Amino acid sequence: MIALNDLYQGFRDPKVIRSLAQQIAHYASQVEGMINIMEVCGGHTHTIMKYGLNQLLPSNIEFIHGPGCPVCIMPKERIDHAATLASQPDTILVTLGDMIRVPGSKGSLAQFRAKGCDIRPIYDPLDTLTIAADNPNKTIIFFAIGFETSTPMTAVLIEQANQRGITNLLFHINHVLVPPAIDAVMNDPQVKVNAFIGPAHVSVISGAKIYRQAVETYNTPVVVSGFEPVDVMQSILMLVKQKAEQRAELENQYSRSVSENGNKTAQALIDKYLTIRPEFRWRGLGPIANSALMLKPEYAHLDAERVYANVLPQIEIDDHKACQCGDILRGLCKPKDCKVFGRGCSPDTPLGSCMVSSEGACNAYYRYNGVNL
Amino acid sequence: MNSVTNDKVIQLSHGGGGKEMNRLIKDIFFNAFDNAILQNEEDAAVLHFDGNIAFTTDSFTVAPIFFAGGDIGKLAVAGTVNDLAMMGAEPQYLSCSVIIEEGFEIEKLKTIVASMARELKKSNTRIVCGDTKVVPKGCADGLFINTSGVGRILKPKISVKNLEAGDCIIVSRDIGRHGAAILMAREGLALESELSSDCANLWPIVEQLIAANVDIHAMRDATRGGLSAVLNEWAKASNVCIEVKEEAVPVSDEVKGLCELYGFEPFDLANEGTFIVAVPDDNAEKALSVMQQFCHCQSASIIGQVTADKVTADSNNAKENSQQGKVILHTPWGSARYLDVPQGELLPRIC
Amino acid sequence: MCLSIPSKVVELHPDEQAVTVDTMGVKRKVSSHLLAEPLALDDYVLIHIGFVMNKIDKQDAMESLALYQEIVSKLEQEEREA
């Protein structure tokens, strides 16, 4: 029998990490040139920074922190949408956690809340049902964010609202997809990324298979990895071994939770209510085709983007022109190479996507980098 | 008899300055806080001091008002008493101003006042003046309390600026309990656990530390901003580097569980009865043994050390040390990172 | 992205399509709408924003942990021999 605590401590065991670090160094010495690993997911960035894993690796392994934080990649105009919706009379805007900190062109949702807008950060999307039921005379707008992992929860919310006859709940859908973002990174002719740590909780829902195409198209190894430090170290070892043996395969380190095909029930719920959006602009990466979801036409009456089409601003707003987040996200430069890093741009006053949330590359560098002992 | 206890809820008339207000003050506050200075009912309390005193103030607006391990009343006394204690001052006299929202249940008010009285006894502190205001419904969230406090300084020169290289950093107990207990009590997160706030009057422990002649360089209760905020303030104010061993910092399983669920760090969560003290290396064991005599401080631990020396303006060999003013956390995994001050509102991470 | 954490199922609420899970002594009711197969007490699950996402394969996790111990002891042996 395995204790729940083993699922934490067993995968954080310092001895195991040390052993894996030695094996990584062994195989990495057989690889010529740099191994530039993109960990697409902000959760992996967090693990790497929190546990200081980058300090345990040989010098020919570098991390390139990818565009996998749904808060960071939200373009300003979408946050402006949220602010505009929240400013409508008799409206409550509901969204997840730290979305309310991110500034749009006219301020963050937290600032709009301070001005009197009813904006509620929640943890559980289903809490929106209670808010809707408790406020029958108001329109509740769920500002839905997140990758594949968080999308089925929005689908359940739509279904539950429908089943319970709740009619005062609308949706502003900003769910985005990982594979098109990988394509956007890899299609840059200067790209340096030559290995991927695949976001695993995305794959709990969508299956490991979603990365197969990237492995084949770009001849690049992808290892789907768990989020504990041992998981990440083992995944790095798997990538380095592939590099040493000149293989490029899809491997699944996180087999205790990820299967080839994922959670079919969740996928069916998503397919019932949502469909591919022709294009979505990612903060830092620009427009990417088929990279996000929207409500199906038959649910247009629930779509805040359509219901409020006449009041929502349509102007696209780019980040400050000195901001190099796009290059950083592609691994073309490091945060410290950016002219505004730590000067005009800091976690208190972020100019670009990578500084916005604690999972962003620049934010992480700003706070953690520089410990030399 | 027309006693305030016949009323069920606070009405605007209870703040009107007339009979109802007098009854409220006498029946509830004077009754619980009974002492000669308060009973004088002068416009101001008259106090006598010899030597230096410490003076502090704090407002309490905690939501929810009742939580596991305490309530706003206990907090309002412990918070101000602790601020004085952390300066090496004996908490002697407190003021108590209460702003009550119309419609607040009188039974709740009594419970809160009783818990204030209980907490005052622990440090032999007296409330010697006060004020009561009632505001219309919607103008406050139930009840707010402000307390100010004064006390004579028994142990001078405790300061955020006094950390020296070689000092040991000791934390009095497991961290993050108050912040975690409050988050648990909030409806939105719908949590259950055995966890209770660490809210406590710290003067009895500090009194013993002073009696044992522990050479306290700096001392602070890790309230809002948690352990991270205190250590960063110290590192900056004393221009030193503080190095902390992550595995030495005591954290309860429930606080860890909450942090896992919502992506918080125990270092960032608030405490209300947990303090950090910096003492010279050769005083550390003595300080620990004093602290561990108290049942809530049995997990008191040395969590780190002050390492970089101060750079003084006239020092010739003052070399640039980039780690000064920083707090470095050494992980059990052989890596190190900066322990940063928490930013903004504490919101669940979804990433 | 997507903070999800292992927790243990400690109560079943089949009527509400929900279960109560325990994460190191912190309990919370979470939705089980995303699971086709029923959950049992003592199952380990991943929780994300109030939902069960999947059941964790205990056997698989144990095998991983055993493999890590093997790696550690092999390395320790090599270090002793060196």
PDB file of C-alpha atoms in Angstrom, chain B residues 21-253:
ATOM      1  CA  MET B  21     -24.943  53.919  24.927  1.00  0.00           C
ATOM      2  CA  ASN B  22     -24.193  54.266  28.611  1.00  0.00           C
ATOM      3  CA  ARG B  23     -25.871  50.956  29.288  1.00  0.00           C
ATOM      4  CA  LEU B  24     -23.944  49.262  26.529  1.00  0.00           C
ATOM      5  CA  ILE B  25     -20.625  50.581  27.787  1.00  0.00           C
ATOM      6  CA  LYS B  26     -21.291  49.790  31.433  1.00  0.00           C
ATOM      7  CA  ASP B  27     -22.944  46.404  30.977  1.00  0.00           C
ATOM      8  CA  ILE B  28     -20.569  45.053  28.441  1.00  0.00           C
ATOM      9  CA  PHE B  29     -17.238  46.857  28.430  1.00  0.00           C
ATOM     10  CA  PHE B  30     -16.818  48.114  31.996  1.00  0.00           C
ATOM     11  CA  ASN B  31     -18.054  44.810  33.303  1.00  0.00           C
ATOM     12  CA  ALA B  32     -15.455  42.842  31.450  1.00  0.00           C
ATOM     13  CA  PHE B  33     -12.512  45.241  31.627  1.00  0.00           C
ATOM     14  CA  ASP B  34     -13.152  46.365  35.211  1.00  0.00           C
ATOM     15  CA  ASN B  35     -10.299  48.436  36.685  1.00  0.00           C
ATOM     16  CA  ALA B  36      -9.946  51.641  38.683  1.00  0.00           C
ATOM     17  CA  ILE B  37      -8.537  53.826  35.889  1.00  0.00           C
ATOM     18  CA  LEU B  38     -11.331  52.880  33.486  1.00  0.00           C
ATOM     19  CA  GLN B  39     -14.012  53.326  36.181  1.00  0.00           C
ATOM     20  CA  ASN B  40     -12.858  56.933  36.708  1.00  0.00           C
ATOM     21  CA  GLU B  41     -14.660  57.787  33.465  1.00  0.00           C
ATOM     22  CA  GLU B  42     -12.498  60.833  32.792  1.00  0.00           C
ATOM     23  CA  ASP B  43     -11.977  62.164  29.279  1.00  0.00           C
ATOM     24  CA  ALA B  44      -8.549  60.563  29.273  1.00  0.00           C
ATOM     25  CA  ALA B  45      -6.775  57.994  31.370  1.00  0.00           C
ATOM     26  CA  VAL B  46      -3.999  59.328  33.586  1.00  0.00           C
ATOM     27  CA  LEU B  47      -0.949  57.072  33.648  1.00  0.00           C
ATOM     28  CA  HIS B  48       2.380  57.226  35.400  1.00  0.00           C
ATOM     29  CA  PHE B  49       5.660  56.014  33.918  1.00  0.00           C
ATOM     30  CA  ASP B  50       9.323  56.088  34.777  1.00  0.00           C
ATOM     31  CA  GLY B  51      11.755  55.853  31.896  1.00  0.00           C
ATOM     32  CA  ASN B  52      11.147  54.916  28.280  1.00  0.00           C
ATOM     33  CA  ILE B  53       7.856  53.532  27.123  1.00  0.00           C
ATOM     34  CA  ALA B  54       6.823  51.801  23.928  1.00  0.00           C
ATOM     35  CA  PHE B  55       3.592  52.915  22.235  1.00  0.00           C
ATOM     36  CA  THR B  56       1.778  51.114  19.421  1.00  0.00           C
ATOM     37  CA  THR B  57      -1.576  50.930  17.666  1.00  0.00           C
ATOM     38  CA  ASP B  58      -3.368  48.443  15.453  1.00  0.00           C
ATOM     39  CA  SER B  59      -6.810  48.043  13.885  1.00  0.00           C
ATOM     40  CA  PHE B  60      -8.549  44.715  13.525  1.00  0.00           C
ATOM     41  CA  THR B  61     -10.947  44.004  10.696  1.00  0.00           C
ATOM     42  CA  VAL B  62     -10.589  40.244  10.356  1.00  0.00           C
ATOM     43  CA  ALA B  63     -13.278  38.409   8.386  1.00  0.00           C
ATOM     44  CA  PRO B  64     -14.702  36.118   9.590  1.00  0.00           C
ATOM     45  CA  ILE B  65     -14.875  37.567  13.108  1.00  0.00           C
ATOM     46  CA  PHE B  66     -14.858  34.099  14.705  1.00  0.00           C
ATOM     47  CA  PHE B  67     -12.337  31.538  13.527  1.00  0.00           C
ATOM     48  CA  ALA B  68     -10.762  28.333  14.791  1.00  0.00           C
ATOM     49  CA  GLY B  69      -8.439  29.284  17.631  1.00  0.00           C
ATOM     50  CA  GLY B  70      -9.772  32.748  18.344  1.00  0.00           C
ATOM     51  CA  ASP B  71     -11.907  35.714  17.413  1.00  0.00           C
ATOM     52  CA  ILE B  72     -11.438  39.396  16.630  1.00  0.00           C
ATOM     53  CA  GLY B  73     -11.382  40.247  20.363  1.00  0.00           C
ATOM     54  CA  LYS B  74      -8.586  37.873  21.256  1.00  0.00           C
ATOM     55  CA  LEU B  75      -6.719  39.109  18.197  1.00  0.00           C
ATOM     56  CA  ALA B  76      -7.190  42.781  19.117  1.00  0.00           C
ATOM     57  CA  VAL B  77      -5.605  42.277  22.531  1.00  0.00           C
ATOM     58  CA  ALA B  78      -2.927  39.767  21.545  1.00  0.00           C
ATOM     59  CA  GLY B  79      -1.930  41.814  18.491  1.00  0.00           C
ATOM     60  CA  THR B  80      -1.216  45.030  20.383  1.00  0.00           C
ATOM     61  CA  VAL B  81       0.235  43.279  23.433  1.00  0.00           C
ATOM     62  CA  ASN B  82       2.563  41.370  21.108  1.00  0.00           C
ATOM     63  CA  ASP B  83       3.721  44.555  19.366  1.00  0.00           C
ATOM     64  CA  LEU B  84       4.797  45.919  22.750  1.00  0.00           C
ATOM     65  CA  ALA B  85       6.324  42.613  23.859  1.00  0.00           C
ATOM     66  CA  MET B  86       8.379  42.445  20.646  1.00  0.00           C
ATOM     67  CA  MET B  87      10.047  45.736  21.696  1.00  0.00           C
ATOM     68  CA  GLY B  88      10.941  44.301  25.080  1.00  0.00           C
ATOM     69  CA  ALA B  89       8.186  46.358  26.696  1.00  0.00           C
ATOM     70  CA  GLU B  90       5.825  45.101  29.380  1.00  0.00           C
ATOM     71  CA  PRO B  91       2.300  45.605  27.983  1.00  0.00           C
ATOM     72  CA  GLN B  92       0.610  47.682  30.692  1.00  0.00           C
ATOM     73  CA  TYR B  93      -2.237  49.776  29.297  1.00  0.00           C
ATOM     74  CA  LEU B  94      -4.441  49.440  26.237  1.00  0.00           C
ATOM     75  CA  SER B  95      -7.155  51.561  24.675  1.00  0.00           C
ATOM     76  CA  CYS B  96     -10.102  49.928  22.959  1.00  0.00           C
ATOM     77  CA  SER B  97     -12.167  51.577  20.216  1.00  0.00           C
ATOM     78  CA  VAL B  98     -14.975  49.594  18.696  1.00  0.00           C
ATOM     79  CA  ILE B  99     -16.890  50.383  15.523  1.00  0.00           C
ATOM     80  CA  ILE B 100     -20.026  48.265  15.363  1.00  0.00           C
ATOM     81  CA  GLU B 101     -22.373  47.819  12.432  1.00  0.00           C
ATOM     82  CA  GLU B 102     -26.036  48.346  13.194  1.00  0.00           C
ATOM     83  CA  GLY B 103     -27.742  44.997  13.648  1.00  0.00           C
ATOM     84  CA  PHE B 104     -24.722  43.228  15.154  1.00  0.00           C
ATOM     85  CA  GLU B 105     -25.809  40.591  17.677  1.00  0.00           C
ATOM     86  CA  ILE B 106     -25.202  41.609  21.265  1.00  0.00           C
ATOM     87  CA  GLU B 107     -24.451  38.019  22.270  1.00  0.00           C
ATOM     88  CA  LYS B 108     -21.576  38.008  19.781  1.00  0.00           C
ATOM     89  CA  LEU B 109     -20.310  41.307  21.133  1.00  0.00           C
ATOM     90  CA  LYS B 110     -20.299  39.835  24.634  1.00  0.00           C
ATOM     91  CA  THR B 111     -18.376  36.795  23.488  1.00  0.00           C
ATOM     92  CA  ILE B 112     -15.800  39.027  21.816  1.00  0.00           C
ATOM     93  CA  VAL B 113     -15.425  41.274  24.845  1.00  0.00           C
ATOM     94  CA  ALA B 114     -15.100  38.240  27.139  1.00  0.00           C
ATOM     95  CA  SER B 115     -12.334  36.872  24.981  1.00  0.00           C
ATOM     96  CA  MET B 116     -10.573  40.267  25.129  1.00  0.00           C
ATOM     97  CA  ALA B 117     -10.789  40.171  28.924  1.00  0.00           C
ATOM     98  CA  ARG B 118      -9.391  36.637  29.018  1.00  0.00           C
ATOM     99  CA  GLU B 119      -6.458  37.618  26.846  1.00  0.00           C
ATOM    100  CA  LEU B 120      -5.709  40.752  28.932  1.00  0.00           C
ATOM    101  CA  LYS B 121      -5.328  38.629  32.070  1.00  0.00           C
ATOM    102  CA  LYS B 122      -2.554  36.571  30.511  1.00  0.00           C
ATOM    103  CA  SER B 123      -0.246  39.558  30.486  1.00  0.00           C
ATOM    104  CA  ASN B 124      -1.834  41.465  33.369  1.00  0.00           C
ATOM    105  CA  THR B 125      -2.687  44.266  30.934  1.00  0.00           C
ATOM    106  CA  ARG B 126      -5.527  46.740  31.519  1.00  0.00           C
ATOM    107  CA  ILE B 127      -7.820  48.548  29.118  1.00  0.00           C
ATOM    108  CA  VAL B 128      -7.924  52.069  30.544  1.00  0.00           C
ATOM    109  CA  CYS B 129      -9.853  54.028  27.915  1.00  0.00           C
ATOM    110  CA  GLY B 130     -12.109  53.339  25.003  1.00  0.00           C
ATOM    111  CA  ASP B 131     -14.728  54.468  22.542  1.00  0.00           C
ATOM    112  CA  THR B 132     -17.776  52.944  20.915  1.00  0.00           C
ATOM    113  CA  LYS B 133     -19.334  53.973  17.614  1.00  0.00           C
ATOM    114  CA  VAL B 134     -22.277  52.441  15.831  1.00  0.00           C
ATOM    115  CA  VAL B 135     -22.511  52.872  12.057  1.00  0.00           C
ATOM    116  CA  PRO B 136     -25.534  52.217   9.809  1.00  0.00           C
ATOM    117  CA  LYS B 137     -25.906  48.751   8.327  1.00  0.00           C
ATOM    118  CA  GLY B 138     -23.593  48.278   5.379  1.00  0.00           C
ATOM    119  CA  CYS B 139     -21.047  50.838   6.558  1.00  0.00           C
ATOM    120  CA  ALA B 140     -18.859  48.260   8.318  1.00  0.00           C
ATOM    121  CA  ASP B 141     -18.454  44.512   8.182  1.00  0.00           C
ATOM    122  CA  GLY B 142     -19.900  43.506  11.565  1.00  0.00           C
ATOM    123  CA  LEU B 143     -17.347  44.929  13.932  1.00  0.00           C
ATOM    124  CA  PHE B 144     -13.956  46.604  13.801  1.00  0.00           C
ATOM    125  CA  ILE B 145     -11.682  47.084  16.789  1.00  0.00           C
ATOM    126  CA  ASN B 146      -8.751  49.408  17.281  1.00  0.00           C
ATOM    127  CA  THR B 147      -6.425  48.968  20.230  1.00  0.00           C
ATOM    128  CA  SER B 148      -3.438  51.102  21.164  1.00  0.00           C
ATOM    129  CA  GLY B 149      -1.034  50.136  23.874  1.00  0.00           C
ATOM    130  CA  VAL B 150       1.773  51.459  26.027  1.00  0.00           C
ATOM    131  CA  GLY B 151       4.257  49.740  28.271  1.00  0.00           C
ATOM    132  CA  ARG B 152       7.592  50.431  29.872  1.00  0.00           C
ATOM    133  CA  ILE B 153      10.620  49.003  28.168  1.00  0.00           C
ATOM    134  CA  LEU B 154      12.323  46.320  30.242  1.00  0.00           C
ATOM    135  CA  LYS B 155      14.807  45.247  27.613  1.00  0.00           C
ATOM    136  CA  PRO B 156      16.066  48.206  25.569  1.00  0.00           C
ATOM    137  CA  LYS B 157      17.782  48.211  22.174  1.00  0.00           C
ATOM    138  CA  ILE B 158      15.804  45.443  20.525  1.00  0.00           C
ATOM    139  CA  SER B 159      15.701  46.626  16.923  1.00  0.00           C
ATOM    140  CA  VAL B 160      15.357  45.508  13.314  1.00  0.00           C
ATOM    141  CA  LYS B 161      18.699  47.234  12.775  1.00  0.00           C
ATOM    142  CA  ASN B 162      20.576  45.144  15.347  1.00  0.00           C
ATOM    143  CA  LEU B 163      21.212  41.880  13.560  1.00  0.00           C
ATOM    144  CA  GLU B 164      24.845  40.829  13.512  1.00  0.00           C
ATOM    145  CA  ALA B 165      26.749  38.209  11.585  1.00  0.00           C
ATOM    146  CA  GLY B 166      26.659  34.955  13.490  1.00  0.00           C
ATOM    147  CA  ASP B 167      23.239  35.603  15.049  1.00  0.00           C
ATOM    148  CA  CYS B 168      20.922  32.629  15.152  1.00  0.00           C
ATOM    149  CA  ILE B 169      17.378  33.051  13.866  1.00  0.00           C
ATOM    150  CA  ILE B 170      14.806  31.238  15.990  1.00  0.00           C
ATOM    151  CA  VAL B 171      11.125  30.805  15.186  1.00  0.00           C
ATOM    152  CA  SER B 172       8.855  30.197  18.175  1.00  0.00           C
ATOM    153  CA  ARG B 173       6.586  27.543  16.608  1.00  0.00           C
ATOM    154  CA  ASP B 174       5.172  26.134  13.357  1.00  0.00           C
ATOM    155  CA  ILE B 175       4.363  28.907  10.897  1.00  0.00           C
ATOM    156  CA  GLY B 176       1.364  29.981   8.838  1.00  0.00           C
ATOM    157  CA  ARG B 177      -1.443  28.831  11.113  1.00  0.00           C
ATOM    158  CA  HIS B 178      -3.406  32.072  11.390  1.00  0.00           C
ATOM    159  CA  GLY B 179      -3.399  32.792   7.668  1.00  0.00           C
ATOM    160  CA  ALA B 180      -4.373  29.201   6.960  1.00  0.00           C
ATOM    161  CA  ALA B 181      -7.132  29.173   9.604  1.00  0.00           C
ATOM    162  CA  ILE B 182      -8.641  32.372   8.197  1.00  0.00           C
ATOM    163  CA  LEU B 183      -8.552  31.031   4.643  1.00  0.00           C
ATOM    164  CA  MET B 184     -10.221  27.844   5.835  1.00  0.00           C
ATOM    165  CA  ALA B 185     -12.941  29.813   7.614  1.00  0.00           C
ATOM    166  CA  ARG B 186     -13.799  31.781   4.468  1.00  0.00           C
ATOM    167  CA  GLU B 187     -16.834  30.381   2.765  1.00  0.00           C
ATOM    168  CA  GLY B 188     -15.437  30.513  -0.733  1.00  0.00           C
ATOM    169  CA  LEU B 189     -12.891  27.792  -0.148  1.00  0.00           C
ATOM    170  CA  ALA B 190     -15.276  25.432   1.721  1.00  0.00           C
ATOM    171  CA  LEU B 191     -12.579  23.674   3.707  1.00  0.00           C
ATOM    172  CA  GLU B 192     -12.537  21.615   6.848  1.00  0.00           C
ATOM    173  CA  SER B 193      -9.642  20.690   9.068  1.00  0.00           C
ATOM    174  CA  GLU B 194      -8.443  20.452  12.643  1.00  0.00           C
ATOM    175  CA  LEU B 195      -6.259  23.495  12.111  1.00  0.00           C
ATOM    176  CA  SER B 196      -6.559  26.432  14.481  1.00  0.00           C
ATOM    177  CA  SER B 197      -5.004  29.897  14.498  1.00  0.00           C
ATOM    178  CA  ASP B 198      -1.829  30.397  16.509  1.00  0.00           C
ATOM    179  CA  CYS B 199      -3.354  33.612  17.955  1.00  0.00           C
ATOM    180  CA  ALA B 200      -1.759  34.036  21.408  1.00  0.00           C
ATOM    181  CA  ASN B 201      -0.470  36.566  23.915  1.00  0.00           C
ATOM    182  CA  LEU B 202       3.311  36.391  23.658  1.00  0.00           C
ATOM    183  CA  TRP B 203       4.234  38.493  26.700  1.00  0.00           C
ATOM    184  CA  PRO B 204       4.544  35.518  29.116  1.00  0.00           C
ATOM    185  CA  ILE B 205       7.247  33.991  26.891  1.00  0.00           C
ATOM    186  CA  VAL B 206       9.038  37.262  26.228  1.00  0.00           C
ATOM    187  CA  GLU B 207       8.993  38.023  29.961  1.00  0.00           C
ATOM    188  CA  GLN B 208      10.787  34.729  30.575  1.00  0.00           C
ATOM    189  CA  LEU B 209      13.325  35.398  27.818  1.00  0.00           C
ATOM    190  CA  ILE B 210      14.116  38.746  29.406  1.00  0.00           C
ATOM    191  CA  ALA B 211      14.251  37.184  32.901  1.00  0.00           C
ATOM    192  CA  ALA B 212      16.704  34.584  31.613  1.00  0.00           C
ATOM    193  CA  ASN B 213      18.834  37.469  30.362  1.00  0.00           C
ATOM    194  CA  VAL B 214      18.822  36.289  26.743  1.00  0.00           C
ATOM    195  CA  ASP B 215      20.694  38.812  24.612  1.00  0.00           C
ATOM    196  CA  ILE B 216      17.891  39.592  22.154  1.00  0.00           C
ATOM    197  CA  HIS B 217      19.143  41.505  19.090  1.00  0.00           C
ATOM    198  CA  ALA B 218      15.869  41.598  17.199  1.00  0.00           C
ATOM    199  CA  MET B 219      12.408  40.207  17.822  1.00  0.00           C
ATOM    200  CA  ARG B 220       9.212  40.427  15.806  1.00  0.00           C
ATOM    201  CA  ASP B 221       5.902  38.626  15.534  1.00  0.00           C
ATOM    202  CA  ALA B 222       5.397  37.353  12.001  1.00  0.00           C
ATOM    203  CA  THR B 223       1.949  38.798  11.309  1.00  0.00           C
ATOM    204  CA  ARG B 224       0.872  39.870   7.818  1.00  0.00           C
ATOM    205  CA  GLY B 225       3.428  38.884   5.213  1.00  0.00           C
ATOM    206  CA  GLY B 226       4.521  36.009   7.428  1.00  0.00           C
ATOM    207  CA  LEU B 227       8.045  34.834   8.032  1.00  0.00           C
ATOM    208  CA  SER B 228       9.164  36.144   4.606  1.00  0.00           C
ATOM    209  CA  ALA B 229       8.233  39.722   5.421  1.00  0.00           C
ATOM    210  CA  VAL B 230       9.992  39.771   8.799  1.00  0.00           C
ATOM    211  CA  LEU B 231      13.212  38.227   7.561  1.00  0.00           C
ATOM    212  CA  ASN B 232      13.364  40.529   4.541  1.00  0.00           C
ATOM    213  CA  GLU B 233      12.740  43.588   6.700  1.00  0.00           C
ATOM    214  CA  TRP B 234      15.520  42.514   9.033  1.00  0.00           C
ATOM    215  CA  ALA B 235      17.971  41.760   6.257  1.00  0.00           C
ATOM    216  CA  LYS B 236      17.384  45.184   4.698  1.00  0.00           C
ATOM    217  CA  ALA B 237      17.288  47.208   7.925  1.00  0.00           C
ATOM    218  CA  SER B 238      20.461  45.592   9.309  1.00  0.00           C
ATOM    219  CA  ASN B 239      22.123  45.321   5.896  1.00  0.00           C
ATOM    220  CA  VAL B 240      22.943  41.666   6.391  1.00  0.00           C
ATOM    221  CA  CYS B 241      22.212  38.382   4.661  1.00  0.00           C
ATOM    222  CA  ILE B 242      19.955  35.891   6.409  1.00  0.00           C
ATOM    223  CA  GLU B 243      20.317  32.255   5.389  1.00  0.00           C
ATOM    224  CA  VAL B 244      17.479  29.913   6.244  1.00  0.00           C
ATOM    225  CA  LYS B 245      17.378  26.127   6.053  1.00  0.00           C
ATOM    226  CA  GLU B 246      14.003  25.261   4.580  1.00  0.00           C
ATOM    227  CA  GLU B 247      13.772  21.878   6.313  1.00  0.00           C
ATOM    228  CA  ALA B 248      14.382  23.477   9.724  1.00  0.00           C
ATOM    229  CA  VAL B 249      11.275  25.659   9.488  1.00  0.00           C
ATOM    230  CA  PRO B 250       8.415  23.942  11.349  1.00  0.00           C
ATOM    231  CA  VAL B 251       5.165  23.701   9.338  1.00  0.00           C
ATOM    232  CA  SER B 252       2.121  21.627  10.315  1.00  0.00           C
ATOM    233  CA  ASP B 253       0.654  19.088   7.889  1.00  0.00           C
TER     234      ASP B 253
END
